[in-house]
Amino acid sequence: MKELAGRLTALDPDAGVAVRVIAYFDRLAESRAGLEALVRGAAVLAGCPARLVDEARHVRIRVEPDGTRRDPDSAPDAGWPREPLILEDPLGAALWLERDGGAPSVVDAVILERAAGVLRQVLDRTRGRAPAEGAALIETLFDPTADVRDRLLAAKPLLGHAVADPKALFRAVAVFGGRPRVLPADSDLPALPTTRLGVGPAVPVLELPRSWSAARTALRFTAAGTPHDPGARVVHADDLGDLALLEKLVVPGAEPPADVRALEATIADAPWMLMTLHAVATTASLRSAATEINVHHSTLQARIVHAEKLLGWSIRAPQGLLRLHLALSMRHLAATAGITDT
Amino acid sequence: MAMVPPPFDPELAAALAVLAENLPSTMTLELARRLRAQGLGAVPANEELGRDGFFAVEDRAVPGPPGDPDISLLICRPTDVPGPRPIIYGIHGGGMILGDNRTGVAGALDWAEEIEAIVVSVEYRLAPENPHPAPIEDVYAGYLWTVEHAEELGGDPERIIIAGASAGGGLTAALALLVRDRKAQQPLGQILLCPMLDDRNDTPSAQQMAGLGVWDRASNELGWGSLLGEARGGADVSEYAAPARAEDLSGLPPAFIDVGSAETFRDEAVAYATRIWQAGGVAELHVWPGGFHGFEGMAPQAALSRSAAAARLPWLRRLLGE
């Protein structure tokens, strides 16, 4: 009789299994079970680890299929089946099943849907409603031409009492493919962002239009952080300095500058080229670049010689290295799409 | 009188919702016969019991009670640990009518892996085909054999712990009484997990949980009726069948007792612990809130199950002084 509750997905994904999944989460909801019990339910029924992350409410729970709670110390994999708890908000909470490979099964989808449904209620009940950042309010707050009174009125529901404090500082955050956000300056950004973020400087509430503009610029310097698009997922405008000036020079969709074109042609030459150039540009020495991409020092040397031939300039001299760095940054600027206007 | 039952723990209630289809609250003789034919869940093979070579696993036939057939002992010995090691003498559950010496042995093997102990699990004859005293006498015969052959197994005859769940918990308590009264070698401790102790089947918990959870009052009546026949609940029931009937609970080895608050056996388990203390004995009692009968084995991932399982090892370690 043991372990009947486990690994339902091993069975045929017929209606019977779905009914039992639904019964499981209905019972948890009826008896007002907590977050961990719900995440554990998803893990046990799916037979793989499940995790709930809601950075805005400081919730991070991960449970393994044997019921052990082991909270996450790495970012979720983009391929895992996932159910957002707040629709259309990639910064917001989501539930994941840590199942690799392919589309989620029917049963996985039922588990995610039912568990997420109850989790939404429990989060609202136990942690308070997540701030409803209405798109219209944000738009007003970030609009430098809007009336000051209107902007202060819009700030109240978004930022609460902090707005009344003249010394309080806030940041605009630009989310790749998502709605703009505003956060108190001292609040934590997600340590393990699931999406690309541009973070504006900390400013008083009425200067948020400036922070927003800088955040959007910063977002254009972000990358997916994958082998096909290496680079930082989160970029702070404060860290960009005058690099931000490049933003004005590179218009997405227009023909890229010559060095970027040379870089693109070089990247197309070999699958290892992009990661190699990224490692050379972002590490302190060739030795650490070799370690970063896990190749022998002599292999890296050979690759660099090859790359220099294609690029047409040396990337070992400081000036050539700067040129490579700028070309890589401008390549992001040339590629960015998905940045929304308010 | 209508009685309000205590609620199940949320996670356990959800597990029950999934299990219910395969596990009605009320056991019938017909269902028991079908379960016997199918086996109680998957029967672990010797290889699985061996835990990647940690244990050497053997089945051994040893003499039963005088004049009765041999009994089968499942013996799992740590292969790489110098003796003499403690022995856990395990008695399986199944309401006196179900199960064999592999039923639930995984629990005892979990402890044995931690404390490097030997596990001996006894096969006893089942009711109703074999009413009292067949089961307890088989259990006693297997225990005597284990004491006498402990050293041959690499075990320490001074450190035998007897253990069982449900009907096995009742038989464990009965074995402790029988060993005391027949003046055999005492075990070091007794582990009574959600034990089936009282054939009268009339406690408030038995009444509260009628038709609910796992092994409800009607199932319990079936179990005791199978073991005792017409004598069940009457004046002449032996304490070696139903340990709750014992007048004297002094002179017993230290007991570890656990039970769920939402099961038939709650009150008899609590009463047994209380009476051991009143008799000057040693007992550790855990009542897990909202636990149904056998919750820890059936929903091992639930938080409450994990706490229940985790409570046992510290007791074993203190008892063994290791």
PDB file of N, CA, C and O in Angstrom, chain A residues 211-253:
ATOM      1  N   SER A 211      15.068  57.603 -14.041  1.00  0.00           N
ATOM      2  CA  SER A 211      15.484  56.247 -13.687  1.00  0.00           C
ATOM      3  C   SER A 211      14.962  55.251 -14.730  1.00  0.00           C
ATOM      4  O   SER A 211      15.657  54.313 -15.125  1.00  0.00           O
ATOM      5  N   TRP A 212      13.742  55.490 -15.175  1.00  0.00           N
ATOM      6  CA  TRP A 212      13.135  54.593 -16.168  1.00  0.00           C
ATOM      7  C   TRP A 212      13.904  54.642 -17.496  1.00  0.00           C
ATOM      8  O   TRP A 212      14.197  53.611 -18.104  1.00  0.00           O
ATOM      9  N   SER A 213      14.246  55.840 -17.897  1.00  0.00           N
ATOM     10  CA  SER A 213      14.982  55.976 -19.141  1.00  0.00           C
ATOM     11  C   SER A 213      16.326  55.232 -19.054  1.00  0.00           C
ATOM     12  O   SER A 213      16.722  54.507 -19.975  1.00  0.00           O
ATOM     13  N   ALA A 214      16.994  55.388 -17.906  1.00  0.00           N
ATOM     14  CA  ALA A 214      18.282  54.704 -17.721  1.00  0.00           C
ATOM     15  C   ALA A 214      18.097  53.192 -17.637  1.00  0.00           C
ATOM     16  O   ALA A 214      18.929  52.417 -18.121  1.00  0.00           O
ATOM     17  N   ALA A 215      16.978  52.764 -17.021  1.00  0.00           N
ATOM     18  CA  ALA A 215      16.712  51.331 -16.895  1.00  0.00           C
ATOM     19  C   ALA A 215      16.522  50.697 -18.274  1.00  0.00           C
ATOM     20  O   ALA A 215      16.997  49.593 -18.551  1.00  0.00           O
ATOM     21  N   ARG A 216      15.830  51.432 -19.151  1.00  0.00           N
ATOM     22  CA  ARG A 216      15.606  50.899 -20.499  1.00  0.00           C
ATOM     23  C   ARG A 216      16.919  50.810 -21.267  1.00  0.00           C
ATOM     24  O   ARG A 216      17.164  49.855 -21.992  1.00  0.00           O
ATOM     25  N   THR A 217      17.760  51.808 -21.054  1.00  0.00           N
ATOM     26  CA  THR A 217      19.083  51.746 -21.676  1.00  0.00           C
ATOM     27  C   THR A 217      19.849  50.526 -21.156  1.00  0.00           C
ATOM     28  O   THR A 217      20.430  49.753 -21.924  1.00  0.00           O
ATOM     29  N   ALA A 218      19.824  50.350 -19.822  1.00  0.00           N
ATOM     30  CA  ALA A 218      20.545  49.222 -19.218  1.00  0.00           C
ATOM     31  C   ALA A 218      20.021  47.893 -19.755  1.00  0.00           C
ATOM     32  O   ALA A 218      20.794  46.963 -20.025  1.00  0.00           O
ATOM     33  N   LEU A 219      18.716  47.827 -19.933  1.00  0.00           N
ATOM     34  CA  LEU A 219      18.125  46.576 -20.422  1.00  0.00           C
ATOM     35  C   LEU A 219      18.702  46.206 -21.793  1.00  0.00           C
ATOM     36  O   LEU A 219      18.896  45.031 -22.107  1.00  0.00           O
ATOM     37  N   ARG A 220      18.998  47.218 -22.597  1.00  0.00           N
ATOM     38  CA  ARG A 220      19.526  46.927 -23.934  1.00  0.00           C
ATOM     39  C   ARG A 220      20.921  46.306 -23.864  1.00  0.00           C
ATOM     40  O   ARG A 220      21.374  45.702 -24.837  1.00  0.00           O
ATOM     41  N   PHE A 221      21.606  46.475 -22.724  1.00  0.00           N
ATOM     42  CA  PHE A 221      22.934  45.875 -22.579  1.00  0.00           C
ATOM     43  C   PHE A 221      22.874  44.461 -21.994  1.00  0.00           C
ATOM     44  O   PHE A 221      23.899  43.824 -21.820  1.00  0.00           O
ATOM     45  N   THR A 222      21.678  43.986 -21.668  1.00  0.00           N
ATOM     46  CA  THR A 222      21.576  42.644 -21.076  1.00  0.00           C
ATOM     47  C   THR A 222      21.632  41.585 -22.162  1.00  0.00           C
ATOM     48  O   THR A 222      21.475  41.872 -23.348  1.00  0.00           O
ATOM     49  N   ALA A 223      21.860  40.358 -21.715  1.00  0.00           N
ATOM     50  CA  ALA A 223      21.884  39.213 -22.626  1.00  0.00           C
ATOM     51  C   ALA A 223      21.080  38.095 -21.988  1.00  0.00           C
ATOM     52  O   ALA A 223      20.735  38.145 -20.803  1.00  0.00           O
ATOM     53  N   ALA A 224      20.796  37.055 -22.766  1.00  0.00           N
ATOM     54  CA  ALA A 224      20.028  35.934 -22.218  1.00  0.00           C
ATOM     55  C   ALA A 224      20.860  35.120 -21.229  1.00  0.00           C
ATOM     56  O   ALA A 224      20.324  34.368 -20.423  1.00  0.00           O
ATOM     57  N   GLY A 225      22.194  35.269 -21.296  1.00  0.00           N
ATOM     58  CA  GLY A 225      23.042  34.495 -20.394  1.00  0.00           C
ATOM     59  C   GLY A 225      23.120  33.030 -20.783  1.00  0.00           C
ATOM     60  O   GLY A 225      23.311  32.164 -19.937  1.00  0.00           O
ATOM     61  N   THR A 226      22.965  32.749 -22.060  1.00  0.00           N
ATOM     62  CA  THR A 226      23.040  31.386 -22.556  1.00  0.00           C
ATOM     63  C   THR A 226      24.243  31.282 -23.498  1.00  0.00           C
ATOM     64  O   THR A 226      24.813  32.299 -23.884  1.00  0.00           O
ATOM     65  N   PRO A 227      24.626  30.057 -23.893  1.00  0.00           N
ATOM     66  CA  PRO A 227      25.754  29.918 -24.821  1.00  0.00           C
ATOM     67  C   PRO A 227      25.520  30.662 -26.141  1.00  0.00           C
ATOM     68  O   PRO A 227      26.469  31.117 -26.771  1.00  0.00           O
ATOM     69  N   HIS A 228      24.275  30.810 -26.556  1.00  0.00           N
ATOM     70  CA  HIS A 228      24.003  31.522 -27.795  1.00  0.00           C
ATOM     71  C   HIS A 228      23.996  33.035 -27.612  1.00  0.00           C
ATOM     72  O   HIS A 228      24.060  33.786 -28.569  1.00  0.00           O
ATOM     73  N   ASP A 229      23.849  33.450 -26.355  1.00  0.00           N
ATOM     74  CA  ASP A 229      23.793  34.872 -26.076  1.00  0.00           C
ATOM     75  C   ASP A 229      24.426  35.135 -24.711  1.00  0.00           C
ATOM     76  O   ASP A 229      23.737  35.457 -23.741  1.00  0.00           O
ATOM     77  N   PRO A 230      25.753  34.977 -24.631  1.00  0.00           N
ATOM     78  CA  PRO A 230      26.401  35.128 -23.321  1.00  0.00           C
ATOM     79  C   PRO A 230      26.384  36.577 -22.866  1.00  0.00           C
ATOM     80  O   PRO A 230      26.345  37.491 -23.689  1.00  0.00           O
ATOM     81  N   GLY A 231      26.404  36.755 -21.550  1.00  0.00           N
ATOM     82  CA  GLY A 231      26.421  38.095 -20.981  1.00  0.00           C
ATOM     83  C   GLY A 231      25.547  38.163 -19.747  1.00  0.00           C
ATOM     84  O   GLY A 231      24.914  37.177 -19.367  1.00  0.00           O
ATOM     85  N   ALA A 232      25.496  39.343 -19.124  1.00  0.00           N
ATOM     86  CA  ALA A 232      24.764  39.507 -17.870  1.00  0.00           C
ATOM     87  C   ALA A 232      23.263  39.594 -18.131  1.00  0.00           C
ATOM     88  O   ALA A 232      22.836  40.278 -19.062  1.00  0.00           O
ATOM     89  N   ARG A 233      22.480  38.900 -17.292  1.00  0.00           N
ATOM     90  CA  ARG A 233      21.022  39.008 -17.395  1.00  0.00           C
ATOM     91  C   ARG A 233      20.511  40.282 -16.748  1.00  0.00           C
ATOM     92  O   ARG A 233      19.438  40.766 -17.086  1.00  0.00           O
ATOM     93  N   VAL A 234      21.251  40.768 -15.768  1.00  0.00           N
ATOM     94  CA  VAL A 234      20.824  41.974 -15.067  1.00  0.00           C
ATOM     95  C   VAL A 234      21.909  43.029 -15.228  1.00  0.00           C
ATOM     96  O   VAL A 234      23.071  42.768 -14.922  1.00  0.00           O
ATOM     97  N   VAL A 235      21.535  44.196 -15.722  1.00  0.00           N
ATOM     98  CA  VAL A 235      22.503  45.282 -15.860  1.00  0.00           C
ATOM     99  C   VAL A 235      21.959  46.498 -15.116  1.00  0.00           C
ATOM    100  O   VAL A 235      20.788  46.881 -15.288  1.00  0.00           O
ATOM    101  N   HIS A 236      22.818  47.070 -14.269  1.00  0.00           N
ATOM    102  CA  HIS A 236      22.451  48.284 -13.540  1.00  0.00           C
ATOM    103  C   HIS A 236      22.962  49.504 -14.299  1.00  0.00           C
ATOM    104  O   HIS A 236      24.139  49.556 -14.666  1.00  0.00           O
ATOM    105  N   ALA A 237      22.094  50.469 -14.478  1.00  0.00           N
ATOM    106  CA  ALA A 237      22.504  51.691 -15.158  1.00  0.00           C
ATOM    107  C   ALA A 237      23.698  52.323 -14.448  1.00  0.00           C
ATOM    108  O   ALA A 237      24.606  52.855 -15.094  1.00  0.00           O
ATOM    109  N   ASP A 238      23.710  52.213 -13.104  1.00  0.00           N
ATOM    110  CA  ASP A 238      24.818  52.797 -12.335  1.00  0.00           C
ATOM    111  C   ASP A 238      26.168  52.225 -12.739  1.00  0.00           C
ATOM    112  O   ASP A 238      27.196  52.876 -12.591  1.00  0.00           O
ATOM    113  N   ASP A 239      26.181  50.961 -13.195  1.00  0.00           N
ATOM    114  CA  ASP A 239      27.448  50.309 -13.533  1.00  0.00           C
ATOM    115  C   ASP A 239      27.890  50.603 -14.964  1.00  0.00           C
ATOM    116  O   ASP A 239      29.018  50.292 -15.334  1.00  0.00           O
ATOM    117  N   LEU A 240      26.997  51.150 -15.783  1.00  0.00           N
ATOM    118  CA  LEU A 240      27.327  51.327 -17.201  1.00  0.00           C
ATOM    119  C   LEU A 240      28.248  52.518 -17.438  1.00  0.00           C
ATOM    120  O   LEU A 240      29.113  52.487 -18.306  1.00  0.00           O
ATOM    121  N   GLY A 241      28.038  53.560 -16.661  1.00  0.00           N
ATOM    122  CA  GLY A 241      28.827  54.768 -16.896  1.00  0.00           C
ATOM    123  C   GLY A 241      28.610  55.276 -18.312  1.00  0.00           C
ATOM    124  O   GLY A 241      27.499  55.208 -18.858  1.00  0.00           O
ATOM    125  N   ASP A 242      29.696  55.760 -18.937  1.00  0.00           N
ATOM    126  CA  ASP A 242      29.545  56.363 -20.258  1.00  0.00           C
ATOM    127  C   ASP A 242      29.349  55.334 -21.370  1.00  0.00           C
ATOM    128  O   ASP A 242      29.060  55.698 -22.516  1.00  0.00           O
ATOM    129  N   LEU A 243      29.491  54.034 -21.018  1.00  0.00           N
ATOM    130  CA  LEU A 243      29.142  53.011 -22.014  1.00  0.00           C
ATOM    131  C   LEU A 243      27.711  53.217 -22.505  1.00  0.00           C
ATOM    132  O   LEU A 243      27.357  52.886 -23.628  1.00  0.00           O
ATOM    133  N   ALA A 244      26.885  53.791 -21.597  1.00  0.00           N
ATOM    134  CA  ALA A 244      25.487  54.012 -21.944  1.00  0.00           C
ATOM    135  C   ALA A 244      25.344  54.906 -23.177  1.00  0.00           C
ATOM    136  O   ALA A 244      24.354  54.836 -23.897  1.00  0.00           O
ATOM    137  N   LEU A 245      26.356  55.749 -23.415  1.00  0.00           N
ATOM    138  CA  LEU A 245      26.282  56.652 -24.572  1.00  0.00           C
ATOM    139  C   LEU A 245      26.197  55.886 -25.893  1.00  0.00           C
ATOM    140  O   LEU A 245      25.657  56.379 -26.883  1.00  0.00           O
ATOM    141  N   LEU A 246      26.762  54.665 -25.890  1.00  0.00           N
ATOM    142  CA  LEU A 246      26.718  53.844 -27.102  1.00  0.00           C
ATOM    143  C   LEU A 246      25.293  53.597 -27.570  1.00  0.00           C
ATOM    144  O   LEU A 246      25.032  53.395 -28.754  1.00  0.00           O
ATOM    145  N   GLU A 247      24.379  53.582 -26.573  1.00  0.00           N
ATOM    146  CA  GLU A 247      22.997  53.233 -26.872  1.00  0.00           C
ATOM    147  C   GLU A 247      22.430  54.115 -27.985  1.00  0.00           C
ATOM    148  O   GLU A 247      21.683  53.651 -28.831  1.00  0.00           O
ATOM    149  N   LYS A 248      22.826  55.404 -27.945  1.00  0.00           N
ATOM    150  CA  LYS A 248      22.275  56.339 -28.927  1.00  0.00           C
ATOM    151  C   LYS A 248      22.794  56.060 -30.341  1.00  0.00           C
ATOM    152  O   LYS A 248      22.198  56.465 -31.329  1.00  0.00           O
ATOM    153  N   LEU A 249      23.957  55.384 -30.378  1.00  0.00           N
ATOM    154  CA  LEU A 249      24.622  55.209 -31.677  1.00  0.00           C
ATOM    155  C   LEU A 249      24.136  53.980 -32.437  1.00  0.00           C
ATOM    156  O   LEU A 249      24.338  53.876 -33.638  1.00  0.00           O
ATOM    157  N   VAL A 250      23.555  53.027 -31.694  1.00  0.00           N
ATOM    158  CA  VAL A 250      23.173  51.779 -32.346  1.00  0.00           C
ATOM    159  C   VAL A 250      21.656  51.637 -32.296  1.00  0.00           C
ATOM    160  O   VAL A 250      21.073  51.521 -31.220  1.00  0.00           O
ATOM    161  N   VAL A 251      21.053  51.653 -33.439  1.00  0.00           N
ATOM    162  CA  VAL A 251      19.590  51.584 -33.509  1.00  0.00           C
ATOM    163  C   VAL A 251      19.203  50.159 -33.903  1.00  0.00           C
ATOM    164  O   VAL A 251      19.664  49.671 -34.931  1.00  0.00           O
ATOM    165  N   PRO A 252      18.378  49.500 -33.083  1.00  0.00           N
ATOM    166  CA  PRO A 252      17.980  48.142 -33.453  1.00  0.00           C
ATOM    167  C   PRO A 252      17.298  48.137 -34.825  1.00  0.00           C
ATOM    168  O   PRO A 252      16.497  49.013 -35.120  1.00  0.00           O
ATOM    169  N   GLY A 253      17.639  47.179 -35.635  1.00  0.00           N
ATOM    170  CA  GLY A 253      17.011  47.085 -36.948  1.00  0.00           C
ATOM    171  C   GLY A 253      17.805  47.776 -38.041  1.00  0.00           C
ATOM    172  O   GLY A 253      17.746  47.369 -39.196  1.00  0.00           O
TER     173      GLY A 253
END
